[in-house]
């Protein structure tokens, strides 16, 4: 590794390779890799960087680009592949790593990691959604990373003792978690892949490791408060929400359940290195919306009109960000970089810049900033920044689609989902599964619409633009999710099958409550109905209350009511009390008669005596 090389990491949740890249003054590339991006985008991810090294834990990764070691690992050294300019290392093979080290040293290269570098060297590349459907790489420098980390240490008075790493490497907030924690010599708590969907497993980690800091999207934290007894969360003294708008209701519920835990609302785009402003919610007036706060150290935020003039207090303006957190720009996108990163007209420094966020905000009388939404068609869903025009552009590449519009709909339950409105070239219109399959070849899963609505024409404004306000209302989309796809659907697609058993009826009722959909058939797909990881937690919790037992993983493996009913276990009231996901809650305060056993915490490998001691220390 060197400071001129981009090292791509296709790995599971482990920070060590990231730290190794930083130690060697090189940079790592992160984004929605592997599980999030389909094959085409994973290749585009690599090809856009001019990278020379690819570190992977997976034996079947094979980048198709000239100048790469593209063969699958067979235990031979990359030096044997005949391509010395680049290499692919499969860390699942210890012998491969050993041969790589031997080849490295036999070539006479120095083992010293120091090299000529400055703060302007790149630290990492984070990929975000692009308006054309291709992800764009944000170039973050060492100075940006140092600034962001030091500003975090300066602002938060309570030091990190144990941080639960919830965000994936696709989010730049994972960078905040990793470097903020390790720079203070504190503990970074990791979990097994897939456990982020299991709110009870996360709770066990909080209890086991006495986690002090939590950072997630507001919706996940809201689910934690709704599901878990607050007595299990007493170790948390700092909770940070970011990536979505923070609702006043969440602040109110937090105060009621965890009054001694500080709650902060952060704001900031990837282009400004994780965060740009922060708001302490402890003294927030619940009659008002939750602001995004004030700029962090060495950061400036301007609210400007279309002429780049500051707007008065209370008047909406576009958010522009300046300061040490501004990234270098976009990888191999000079025109887009020039468009979004402009000269700072308010600074005397010759190279000072501002980032044009596309967000709307206004100054409040107390100096805080209130977020008002977007001026374009970019949205955030479960922490992911999504360009709706990117989905529309890909949809319109389908040979049978003439026009397409995608919107983000908020349901009565408060959940949000993507809805695509499609005008076909001809009849019959393409089926839902066909459209989804087409999109999955080019877009990550989180950008796939939950519902498709077939229209003869898109509604237009008098000026000829698409009238998004006149698109079918959310209630129409919910009532008959499959039949709205096309009126001349095949019998198989439109055939509604009602629940046939008591278990199916109970599951249908639970799904209806969580998803906010009135009519549900046993062959409707949970994900296609708009279900997500947050709602899966709610489904499992309500099922336990109804005497039905299944795991979150089982729900995602059996996505229809008919399939799920086959693996559901019925449990008695006494079994619910003993084995409910919230069972630790009801017994946690009764340490004299402990109900925890080592089997409840298999990862901890504790004896009963050690477990009892841990529980006593946390009451």
Coordinates of C-alpha atoms in Angstrom, one line a residue:
X1 CA 0.0 0.0 0.0
X2 CA 1.1 3.5 -0.7
X3 CA -0.3 7.0 -0.6
X4 CA -0.9 6.9 -4.4
X5 CA -3.0 3.8 -4.3
X6 CA -6.7 3.2 -3.7
X7 CA -7.2 0.0 -1.9
X8 CA -10.7 -1.4 -2.3
X9 CA -12.1 -3.4 0.6
X10 CA -14.8 -6.0 -0.1
X11 CA -15.0 -7.3 3.4
X12 CA -17.3 -8.1 6.3
X13 CA -17.7 -5.8 9.3
X14 CA -14.1 -5.4 10.4
X15 CA -12.2 -2.1 10.8
X16 CA -8.7 -3.6 10.7
X17 CA -8.1 -3.2 6.9
X18 CA -9.4 0.4 7.1
X19 CA -6.9 1.1 9.8
X20 CA -4.1 -0.6 7.9
X21 CA -4.8 1.6 4.8
X22 CA -4.8 4.7 7.0
X23 CA -1.5 3.6 8.7
X24 CA 0.2 3.2 5.3
X25 CA -1.0 6.6 4.1
X26 CA -3.1 5.0 1.4
X27 CA -6.8 5.3 1.1
X28 CA -9.7 2.8 1.2
X29 CA -12.8 2.9 -0.8
X30 CA -16.1 2.2 0.9
X31 CA -19.7 2.2 -0.2
X32 CA -22.7 0.0 -0.6
X33 CA -20.6 -2.9 -1.6
X34 CA -21.4 -6.5 -2.4
X35 CA -24.6 -7.1 -0.5
X36 CA -26.0 -3.7 -1.3
X37 CA -24.9 -3.2 -4.9
X38 CA -25.7 -5.6 -7.7
X39 CA -22.9 -7.0 -9.9
X40 CA -22.8 -4.2 -12.4
X41 CA -22.4 -1.5 -9.8
X42 CA -19.8 -3.4 -7.9
X43 CA -17.7 -3.5 -11.0
X44 CA -18.4 0.2 -11.7
X45 CA -17.3 0.9 -8.2
X46 CA -14.0 -0.6 -8.8
X47 CA -13.5 0.7 -12.4
X48 CA -14.1 4.3 -11.4
X49 CA -11.2 4.4 -9.0
X50 CA -8.2 3.3 -11.0
X51 CA -7.5 1.2 -8.0
X52 CA -4.6 -1.2 -7.8
X53 CA -5.4 -3.4 -4.8
X54 CA -8.5 -5.3 -3.9
X55 CA -8.7 -6.9 -0.5
X56 CA -11.5 -9.4 0.0
X57 CA -12.7 -12.2 2.2
X58 CA -14.6 -13.8 -0.6
X59 CA -13.1 -16.3 -3.0
X60 CA -15.4 -15.6 -5.8
X61 CA -14.6 -11.9 -6.3
X62 CA -13.0 -11.4 -9.7
X63 CA -12.7 -7.9 -11.0
X64 CA -12.8 -7.6 -14.8
X65 CA -10.4 -4.9 -15.6
X66 CA -7.1 -4.8 -17.4
X67 CA -4.1 -4.6 -15.1
X68 CA -5.7 -6.5 -12.3
X69 CA -5.0 -9.9 -10.8
X70 CA -8.4 -11.2 -11.8
X71 CA -8.0 -14.9 -11.1
X72 CA -9.7 -16.6 -8.2
X73 CA -7.4 -17.4 -5.3
X74 CA -5.8 -20.8 -5.6
X75 CA -3.1 -20.3 -3.0
X76 CA -0.5 -18.9 -5.5
X77 CA 1.1 -15.5 -5.0
X78 CA -0.3 -12.6 -6.9
X79 CA 3.2 -12.2 -8.2
X80 CA 2.7 -15.4 -10.1
X81 CA -0.2 -14.1 -12.0
X82 CA 1.8 -12.1 -14.4
X83 CA 0.2 -8.8 -13.4
X84 CA 2.6 -7.0 -11.1
X85 CA 0.8 -3.6 -11.3
X86 CA -2.1 -4.7 -9.2
X87 CA -3.3 -7.6 -7.1
X88 CA -6.2 -9.2 -5.5
X89 CA -5.7 -10.8 -2.0
X90 CA -8.1 -13.3 -0.7
X91 CA -7.8 -13.1 3.1
X92 CA -9.8 -16.3 3.5
X93 CA -6.6 -18.2 2.6
X94 CA -3.8 -17.8 5.2
X95 CA -1.4 -19.3 2.7
X96 CA -2.2 -16.7 0.2
X97 CA -1.5 -13.9 2.7
X98 CA 1.8 -15.7 3.7
X99 CA 2.9 -16.0 0.1
X100 CA 2.0 -12.3 -0.5
X101 CA 4.1 -11.3 2.5
X102 CA 7.1 -13.4 1.3
X103 CA 6.8 -12.0 -2.3
X104 CA 6.6 -8.5 -0.9
X105 CA 9.8 -8.9 1.2
X106 CA 11.7 -10.9 -1.4
X107 CA 11.3 -8.1 -3.8
X108 CA 13.4 -6.0 -1.5
X109 CA 10.7 -3.6 -0.6
X110 CA 11.0 -1.8 2.8
X111 CA 8.9 -3.0 5.6
X112 CA 8.5 0.5 6.9
X113 CA 5.0 2.0 6.6
X114 CA 6.0 5.6 6.6
X115 CA 5.9 7.5 3.4
X116 CA 5.8 11.0 2.1
X117 CA 2.3 12.3 2.6
X118 CA 0.3 15.3 3.7
X119 CA -3.1 16.0 5.1
X120 CA -4.3 16.5 1.5
X121 CA -3.8 12.8 0.8
X122 CA -7.1 10.9 0.4
X123 CA -8.3 9.0 3.4
X124 CA -11.3 7.2 1.8
X125 CA -13.9 7.2 -0.9
X126 CA -17.5 6.9 0.0
X127 CA -20.1 6.1 -2.7
X128 CA -23.5 7.8 -2.8
X129 CA -26.4 7.6 -5.2
X130 CA -26.1 9.5 -8.4
X131 CA -28.8 11.2 -10.5
X132 CA -27.8 9.0 -13.6
X133 CA -28.1 5.8 -11.7
X134 CA -24.3 5.4 -11.4
X135 CA -22.9 5.8 -7.8
X136 CA -20.6 8.8 -7.3
X137 CA -17.5 8.6 -5.2
X138 CA -16.8 11.3 -2.7
X139 CA -13.1 12.0 -2.1
X140 CA -12.4 12.6 1.6
X141 CA -9.0 13.7 2.6
X142 CA -6.9 13.0 5.7
X143 CA -7.5 16.5 6.8
X144 CA -11.3 16.1 6.5
X145 CA -11.1 12.9 8.6
X146 CA -8.9 14.5 11.3
X147 CA -11.2 17.6 11.4
X148 CA -14.3 15.5 11.8
X149 CA -12.9 13.3 14.5
X150 CA -11.4 16.2 16.6
X151 CA -14.6 18.2 16.3
X152 CA -16.5 15.3 17.7
X153 CA -14.1 14.8 20.6
X154 CA -14.3 18.6 21.3
X155 CA -18.1 18.8 21.2
X156 CA -19.2 15.7 23.1
X157 CA -18.2 16.2 26.7
X158 CA -18.7 12.6 27.8
X159 CA -15.9 10.4 26.4
X160 CA -16.7 7.2 24.6
X161 CA -16.1 4.1 26.7
X162 CA -17.9 1.5 24.5
X163 CA -19.4 2.2 21.1
X164 CA -21.8 -0.2 19.3
X165 CA -21.0 0.0 15.6
X166 CA -24.4 -0.1 14.0
X167 CA -23.9 1.6 10.6
X168 CA -22.5 -0.5 7.8
X169 CA -19.4 0.6 5.8
X170 CA -21.8 2.0 3.2
X171 CA -22.5 4.9 5.5
X172 CA -19.8 7.5 6.4
X173 CA -21.2 7.5 9.9
X174 CA -19.3 4.2 10.4
X175 CA -16.1 6.3 10.0
X176 CA -17.2 8.5 12.8
X177 CA -17.9 5.5 15.0
X178 CA -14.6 3.8 14.3
X179 CA -12.1 6.7 14.5
X180 CA -13.9 8.6 17.3
X181 CA -13.9 5.5 19.4
X182 CA -10.4 4.2 18.7
X183 CA -8.8 7.6 19.0
X184 CA -9.9 7.7 22.6
X185 CA -8.6 4.2 23.3
X186 CA -12.1 2.9 23.8
X187 CA -14.0 -0.3 22.9
X188 CA -15.6 -0.7 19.5
X189 CA -18.4 -3.3 19.8
X190 CA -19.1 -5.3 16.6
X191 CA -21.8 -7.8 15.8
X192 CA -22.3 -10.6 13.4
X193 CA -23.6 -9.9 9.9
X194 CA -27.4 -9.7 10.0
X195 CA -27.7 -8.9 13.7
X196 CA -28.5 -5.3 13.0
X197 CA -32.0 -6.5 12.2
X198 CA -32.3 -8.2 15.6
X199 CA -33.1 -5.5 18.2
X200 CA -32.8 -8.0 21.0
X201 CA -29.4 -9.1 20.0
X202 CA -28.3 -5.5 19.9
X203 CA -29.7 -5.1 23.4
X204 CA -27.7 -8.0 24.6
X205 CA -24.6 -6.4 23.3
X206 CA -25.5 -3.2 25.0
X207 CA -25.9 -5.0 28.4
X208 CA -22.9 -7.3 27.9
X209 CA -20.4 -4.5 26.9
X210 CA -22.0 -1.6 28.9
X211 CA -22.3 0.4 25.6
X212 CA -22.1 4.1 26.3
X213 CA -22.7 5.5 22.8
X214 CA -25.4 4.8 20.2
X215 CA -25.5 6.2 16.7
X216 CA -28.2 5.3 14.2
X217 CA -31.1 6.6 12.1
X218 CA -34.0 7.9 14.2
X219 CA -36.3 5.1 13.0
X220 CA -34.1 2.4 14.5
X221 CA -33.7 4.2 17.8
X222 CA -37.4 4.7 17.9
X223 CA -37.9 0.9 17.5
X224 CA -35.4 0.3 20.3
X225 CA -37.4 2.5 22.6
X226 CA -40.7 0.9 21.6
X227 CA -39.4 -2.6 22.0
X228 CA -36.9 -2.8 24.8
X229 CA -37.4 -1.9 28.5
X230 CA -35.4 1.2 29.4
X231 CA -33.8 -0.6 32.4
X232 CA -31.7 -2.5 29.9
X233 CA -30.4 0.7 28.3
X234 CA -29.1 2.4 31.5
X235 CA -25.5 2.2 30.3
X236 CA -26.2 4.6 27.4
X237 CA -25.3 8.1 28.2
X238 CA -25.1 9.5 24.7
X239 CA -27.5 8.7 21.9
X240 CA -27.0 10.3 18.4
X241 CA -29.5 10.2 15.6
X242 CA -28.7 11.2 12.0
X243 CA -29.5 10.3 8.4
X244 CA -33.2 11.1 8.7
X245 CA -35.4 13.8 10.1
X246 CA -35.8 13.5 13.9
X247 CA -39.5 13.7 15.0
X248 CA -40.6 15.6 18.1
X249 CA -42.4 12.5 19.2
X250 CA -39.0 10.6 19.4
X251 CA -37.5 13.3 21.6
X252 CA -40.5 13.2 23.9
X253 CA -40.4 9.4 24.2
X254 CA -36.7 9.5 24.8
X255 CA -37.1 12.0 27.7
X256 CA -39.8 9.8 29.3
X257 CA -37.8 6.6 29.0
X258 CA -34.2 7.6 29.3
X259 CA -34.2 11.0 31.1
X260 CA -30.5 10.7 32.1
X261 CA -29.3 10.0 28.6
X262 CA -28.3 12.8 26.3
X263 CA -29.9 12.9 22.8
X264 CA -28.3 14.7 19.9
X265 CA -29.6 15.3 16.3
X266 CA -26.8 15.5 13.8
X267 CA -26.9 16.8 10.2
X268 CA -24.3 16.6 7.4
X269 CA -23.8 15.2 3.9
X270 CA -21.0 12.8 2.9
X271 CA -19.4 15.7 1.0
X272 CA -18.8 17.5 4.3
X273 CA -17.4 14.5 6.1
X274 CA -20.1 12.9 8.2
X275 CA -21.5 15.9 10.1
X276 CA -21.7 19.7 9.8
X277 CA -24.1 20.7 12.6
X278 CA -25.5 19.2 15.8
X279 CA -28.4 19.9 18.1
X280 CA -28.7 18.9 21.8
X281 CA -32.3 17.8 22.2
X282 CA -32.4 17.8 26.0
X283 CA -34.0 21.2 26.4
X284 CA -36.0 21.1 23.1
X285 CA -39.5 22.7 23.1
X286 CA -41.8 19.8 22.1
X287 CA -44.2 22.3 20.5
X288 CA -41.7 22.9 17.7
X289 CA -39.9 20.6 15.1
X290 CA -36.4 19.4 16.0
X291 CA -33.7 21.6 14.5
X292 CA -30.4 20.4 13.0
X293 CA -28.6 22.8 15.4
X294 CA -25.5 24.9 14.8
X295 CA -22.3 24.4 12.9
X296 CA -19.6 22.3 14.5
X297 CA -16.0 23.6 15.0
X298 CA -14.2 24.9 11.9
X299 CA -17.4 24.7 9.9
X300 CA -19.6 27.4 8.4
X301 CA -23.2 27.1 7.3
X302 CA -24.8 29.7 5.1
X303 CA -28.5 29.9 4.1
X304 CA -28.5 31.6 0.7
X305 CA -31.0 32.6 -2.0
X306 CA -30.6 31.9 -5.7
X307 CA -28.2 34.9 -6.0
X308 CA -26.0 33.5 -3.3
X309 CA -27.2 36.2 -0.9
X310 CA -27.9 35.4 2.8
X311 CA -31.6 35.2 3.7
X312 CA -33.1 36.8 6.8
X313 CA -34.0 34.9 9.9
X314 CA -37.1 32.8 9.3
X315 CA -36.8 32.9 5.5
X316 CA -36.0 29.6 3.7
X317 CA -32.7 29.3 1.9
X318 CA -30.5 26.7 0.4
X319 CA -27.9 25.2 2.8
X320 CA -24.3 25.8 1.8
X321 CA -21.4 24.4 3.9
X322 CA -17.9 25.6 4.2
X323 CA -14.9 24.7 6.4
X324 CA -12.3 22.0 7.0
X325 CA -14.8 19.2 6.4
X326 CA -15.4 19.8 2.7
X327 CA -14.3 16.8 0.6
X328 CA -12.0 17.2 -2.4
X329 CA -14.8 16.5 -4.8
X330 CA -16.2 13.6 -6.8
X331 CA -14.0 10.9 -8.3
X332 CA -13.5 11.4 -12.0
X333 CA -16.5 13.8 -12.1
X334 CA -14.8 17.3 -12.6
X335 CA -18.0 18.9 -14.0
X336 CA -20.1 17.7 -11.1
X337 CA -17.4 18.8 -8.7
X338 CA -17.4 22.3 -10.2
X339 CA -21.2 22.4 -10.0
X340 CA -21.5 21.4 -6.4
X341 CA -18.3 22.8 -4.9
X342 CA -18.1 26.5 -5.6
X343 CA -15.9 29.4 -4.5
X344 CA -16.8 30.9 -1.1
X345 CA -17.8 34.5 -1.7
X346 CA -17.7 35.2 2.0
X347 CA -14.1 34.2 2.6
X348 CA -10.9 36.1 2.0
X349 CA -8.9 32.8 1.6
X350 CA -8.2 32.2 -2.1
X351 CA -9.1 28.5 -2.2
X352 CA -12.1 28.6 0.2
X353 CA -15.1 26.7 -1.1
X354 CA -18.7 26.0 -0.3
X355 CA -20.7 22.9 -0.9
X356 CA -24.1 23.3 -2.4
X357 CA -26.2 20.8 -0.5
X358 CA -29.6 21.1 -2.3
X359 CA -31.2 21.2 1.2
X360 CA -33.6 23.9 2.4
X361 CA -33.3 25.4 5.8
X362 CA -34.1 28.5 7.8
X363 CA -32.5 30.2 10.8
X364 CA -34.6 30.2 14.0
X365 CA -34.5 33.2 16.3
X366 CA -32.2 31.4 18.7
X367 CA -29.6 30.8 16.0
X368 CA -30.4 27.1 15.4
X369 CA -31.2 25.9 11.9
X370 CA -34.4 24.1 10.9
X371 CA -34.2 21.6 8.1
X372 CA -37.1 22.1 5.6
X373 CA -36.5 19.4 3.0
X374 CA -34.9 19.3 -0.5
X375 CA -35.1 21.6 -3.4
X376 CA -34.7 18.7 -5.8
X377 CA -35.8 15.1 -6.0
X378 CA -33.3 13.6 -3.6
X379 CA -34.7 11.8 -0.5
X380 CA -33.4 9.9 2.5
X381 CA -34.8 6.5 3.3
X382 CA -33.5 4.5 6.3
X383 CA -30.4 6.6 6.2
X384 CA -29.7 6.0 2.5
X385 CA -29.4 9.1 0.3
X386 CA -31.4 8.3 -2.8
X387 CA -31.7 10.2 -6.1
X388 CA -35.3 9.6 -7.3
X389 CA -34.2 10.6 -10.8
X390 CA -31.7 7.8 -10.8
X391 CA -34.4 5.2 -10.3
X392 CA -36.5 7.0 -13.0
X393 CA -33.6 6.9 -15.5
X394 CA -33.1 3.2 -15.1
X395 CA -36.8 2.4 -15.3
X396 CA -37.0 4.3 -18.5
X397 CA -34.3 2.1 -20.0
X398 CA -36.8 -0.8 -19.9
X399 CA -38.0 -1.4 -23.4
X400 CA -41.7 -1.4 -22.5
X401 CA -41.6 1.7 -20.3
X402 CA -42.3 5.1 -21.9
X403 CA -42.3 7.3 -18.8
X404 CA -41.6 6.8 -15.1
X405 CA -41.8 8.9 -11.9
X406 CA -40.7 7.7 -8.5
X407 CA -41.8 9.3 -5.2
X408 CA -41.3 8.7 -1.5
X409 CA -44.7 8.1 0.2
X410 CA -45.3 8.4 4.0
X411 CA -47.9 6.0 5.3
X412 CA -50.3 6.7 8.2
X413 CA -48.2 4.5 10.4
X414 CA -45.2 6.9 9.8
X415 CA -43.3 4.4 7.7
X416 CA -42.0 5.5 4.3
X417 CA -41.7 3.6 1.0
X418 CA -40.8 4.2 -2.6
X419 CA -43.6 4.1 -5.2
X420 CA -42.9 4.0 -8.9
X421 CA -45.5 5.4 -11.4
X422 CA -45.0 3.9 -14.9
X423 CA -46.6 4.7 -18.3
X424 CA -46.0 1.7 -20.6
X425 CA -45.2 1.9 -24.3
X426 CA -47.9 -0.6 -25.0
X427 CA -50.3 -3.1 -23.5
X428 CA -50.0 -5.3 -21.7
X429 CA -47.9 -3.4 -19.2
X430 CA -44.8 -5.1 -17.7
X431 CA -45.5 -7.1 -14.6
X432 CA -44.2 -6.1 -11.2
X433 CA -41.7 -8.9 -10.9
X434 CA -40.3 -8.0 -14.4
X435 CA -39.7 -4.4 -13.4
X436 CA -38.2 -5.3 -10.1
X437 CA -35.8 -7.9 -11.7
X438 CA -34.8 -5.3 -14.3
X439 CA -34.0 -2.7 -11.6
X440 CA -32.1 -5.2 -9.4
X441 CA -29.6 -5.7 -12.2
X442 CA -28.6 -2.1 -12.0
X443 CA -29.5 -0.7 -8.6
X444 CA -28.9 -1.6 -5.0
X445 CA -31.8 -3.2 -3.1
X446 CA -32.6 -0.1 -1.0
X447 CA -33.4 1.8 -4.3
X448 CA -36.0 -0.8 -5.5
X449 CA -39.5 0.7 -5.3
X450 CA -41.9 -1.1 -2.9
X451 CA -44.9 -0.6 -5.2
X452 CA -45.5 0.0 -8.9
X453 CA -48.5 1.9 -10.3
X454 CA -49.4 1.7 -14.0
X455 CA -50.9 4.9 -15.5
X456 CA -52.1 5.7 -18.9
X457 CA -50.6 9.2 -18.6
X458 CA -48.7 11.1 -16.0
X459 CA -50.5 14.2 -14.6
X460 CA -49.0 17.4 -15.8
X461 CA -48.9 21.0 -14.5
X462 CA -50.0 23.9 -16.8
X463 CA -46.4 24.4 -17.7
X464 CA -46.0 20.8 -18.9
X465 CA -44.0 19.4 -15.9
X466 CA -45.0 16.3 -14.0
X467 CA -47.5 17.2 -11.3
X468 CA -46.2 15.0 -8.5
X469 CA -48.9 16.3 -6.1
X470 CA -51.6 14.8 -8.4
X471 CA -50.2 11.3 -8.5
X472 CA -52.4 8.6 -6.8
X473 CA -52.6 9.0 -3.1
X474 CA -50.8 6.6 -0.7
X475 CA -54.2 5.2 0.4
X476 CA -54.9 4.1 -3.1
X477 CA -51.5 2.4 -3.4
X478 CA -52.0 0.6 -0.1
X479 CA -55.5 -0.7 -0.7
X480 CA -54.7 -3.1 -3.6
X481 CA -51.0 -3.2 -4.0
X482 CA -50.8 -5.9 -6.7
X483 CA -53.9 -4.9 -8.8
X484 CA -52.6 -1.3 -9.2
X485 CA -49.6 -2.7 -11.1
X486 CA -51.8 -3.2 -14.2
X487 CA -55.5 -3.7 -14.8
X488 CA -55.0 -6.5 -17.2
X489 CA -52.8 -8.5 -14.9
X490 CA -52.8 -12.3 -15.3
X491 CA -55.0 -14.2 -12.9
X492 CA -52.0 -15.4 -11.0
X493 CA -50.9 -11.9 -10.3
X494 CA -54.3 -10.5 -9.3
X495 CA -55.7 -13.5 -7.5
X496 CA -56.2 -12.6 -3.9
X497 CA -56.0 -15.6 -1.5
X498 CA -57.4 -14.9 2.0
X499 CA -55.9 -16.5 5.1
X500 CA -56.9 -20.1 5.5
X501 CA -55.8 -20.9 9.0
X502 CA -55.8 -19.3 12.4
X503 CA -52.0 -18.7 12.2
X504 CA -52.3 -17.1 8.7
X505 CA -55.2 -14.9 10.0
X506 CA -53.0 -13.8 12.9
X507 CA -50.0 -13.0 10.7
X508 CA -52.2 -11.1 8.2
X509 CA -53.6 -9.0 11.1
X510 CA -50.1 -8.3 12.4
X511 CA -48.7 -7.4 8.9
X512 CA -51.7 -5.1 8.3
X513 CA -51.1 -3.3 11.6
X514 CA -47.4 -2.8 11.0
X515 CA -47.5 -2.1 7.2
X516 CA -50.7 -0.1 7.3
X517 CA -52.3 -2.1 4.5
X518 CA -55.9 -3.1 4.9
X519 CA -56.2 -6.0 2.4
X520 CA -53.5 -8.7 2.6
X521 CA -53.3 -12.0 0.8
X522 CA -51.2 -14.9 1.9
X523 CA -49.0 -14.7 -1.2
X524 CA -48.2 -11.0 -0.8
X525 CA -44.4 -10.4 -0.4
X526 CA -43.3 -8.6 2.8
X527 CA -40.6 -6.6 1.1
X528 CA -42.8 -5.7 -2.0
X529 CA -45.5 -4.4 0.4
X530 CA -42.9 -1.9 1.8
X531 CA -41.6 -4.0 4.7
X532 CA -38.2 -3.2 6.0
X533 CA -35.8 -4.2 8.8
X534 CA -37.4 -1.8 11.2
X535 CA -40.9 -3.1 10.6
X536 CA -39.6 -6.7 10.8
X537 CA -38.7 -6.1 14.4
X538 CA -42.3 -4.8 15.0
X539 CA -43.8 -7.8 13.3
X540 CA -41.8 -10.3 15.4
X541 CA -42.6 -8.4 18.6
X542 CA -46.3 -8.4 17.9
X543 CA -46.2 -12.0 16.9
X544 CA -44.8 -12.9 20.3
X545 CA -47.6 -11.0 22.0
X546 CA -50.1 -13.1 19.9
X547 CA -48.4 -16.4 20.8
X548 CA -46.5 -16.9 17.6
X549 CA -42.7 -17.5 17.6
X550 CA -40.3 -17.0 14.8
X551 CA -37.1 -15.1 14.2
X552 CA -36.4 -12.0 12.1
X553 CA -34.1 -14.1 9.9
X554 CA -37.0 -16.6 9.3
X555 CA -39.2 -13.7 8.3
X556 CA -36.7 -12.6 5.7
X557 CA -36.3 -16.2 4.5
X558 CA -40.1 -16.7 4.2
X559 CA -41.5 -13.5 2.8
X560 CA -45.1 -14.4 2.4
X561 CA -47.7 -15.3 5.0
X562 CA -48.2 -18.7 3.5
X563 CA -44.5 -19.5 3.7
X564 CA -44.0 -18.0 7.1
X565 CA -47.0 -19.8 8.6
X566 CA -45.2 -23.1 7.8
X567 CA -42.3 -22.3 10.2
X568 CA -44.2 -20.4 12.9
X569 CA -44.3 -22.0 16.4
X570 CA -47.2 -21.4 18.7
X571 CA -46.3 -20.8 22.3
X572 CA -48.3 -20.6 25.5
X573 CA -48.6 -17.7 27.8
X574 CA -46.1 -19.2 30.2
X575 CA -43.7 -19.7 27.3
X576 CA -44.1 -16.1 26.3
X577 CA -43.1 -14.9 29.7
X578 CA -40.1 -17.2 29.7
X579 CA -38.8 -16.8 26.2
X580 CA -40.2 -13.6 24.9
X581 CA -37.6 -11.3 23.2
X582 CA -38.4 -8.9 26.0
X583 CA -38.2 -11.6 28.7
X584 CA -34.9 -10.1 30.0
X585 CA -36.8 -6.9 30.6
X586 CA -39.3 -8.4 33.0
X587 CA -36.7 -10.3 35.0
X588 CA -33.8 -7.8 34.9
X589 CA -34.7 -6.0 38.1
X590 CA -35.3 -9.2 40.0
X591 CA -31.7 -10.1 40.6
X592 CA -32.5 -12.2 43.7
X593 CA -34.3 -14.7 41.4
X594 CA -32.3 -14.3 38.1
X595 CA -33.9 -15.5 35.0
X596 CA -30.9 -15.0 32.7
X597 CA -28.9 -18.0 31.8
X598 CA -25.6 -18.3 29.9
X599 CA -27.6 -19.6 26.9
X600 CA -29.2 -16.1 26.6
X601 CA -25.7 -14.7 25.8
X602 CA -23.9 -17.4 23.8
X603 CA -21.4 -15.0 22.3
X604 CA -20.3 -13.9 25.8
X605 CA -19.2 -17.4 27.0
X606 CA -20.1 -16.6 30.6
X607 CA -20.7 -18.9 33.5
X608 CA -23.9 -18.4 35.6
X609 CA -21.8 -16.8 38.4
X610 CA -20.2 -14.4 36.0
X611 CA -23.5 -13.5 34.5
X612 CA -25.1 -12.9 37.9
X613 CA -22.3 -10.6 38.8
X614 CA -22.7 -8.7 35.6
X615 CA -26.4 -8.2 36.3
X616 CA -25.8 -7.1 39.8
X617 CA -23.3 -4.5 38.6
X618 CA -25.9 -3.0 36.3
X619 CA -28.9 -2.5 38.6

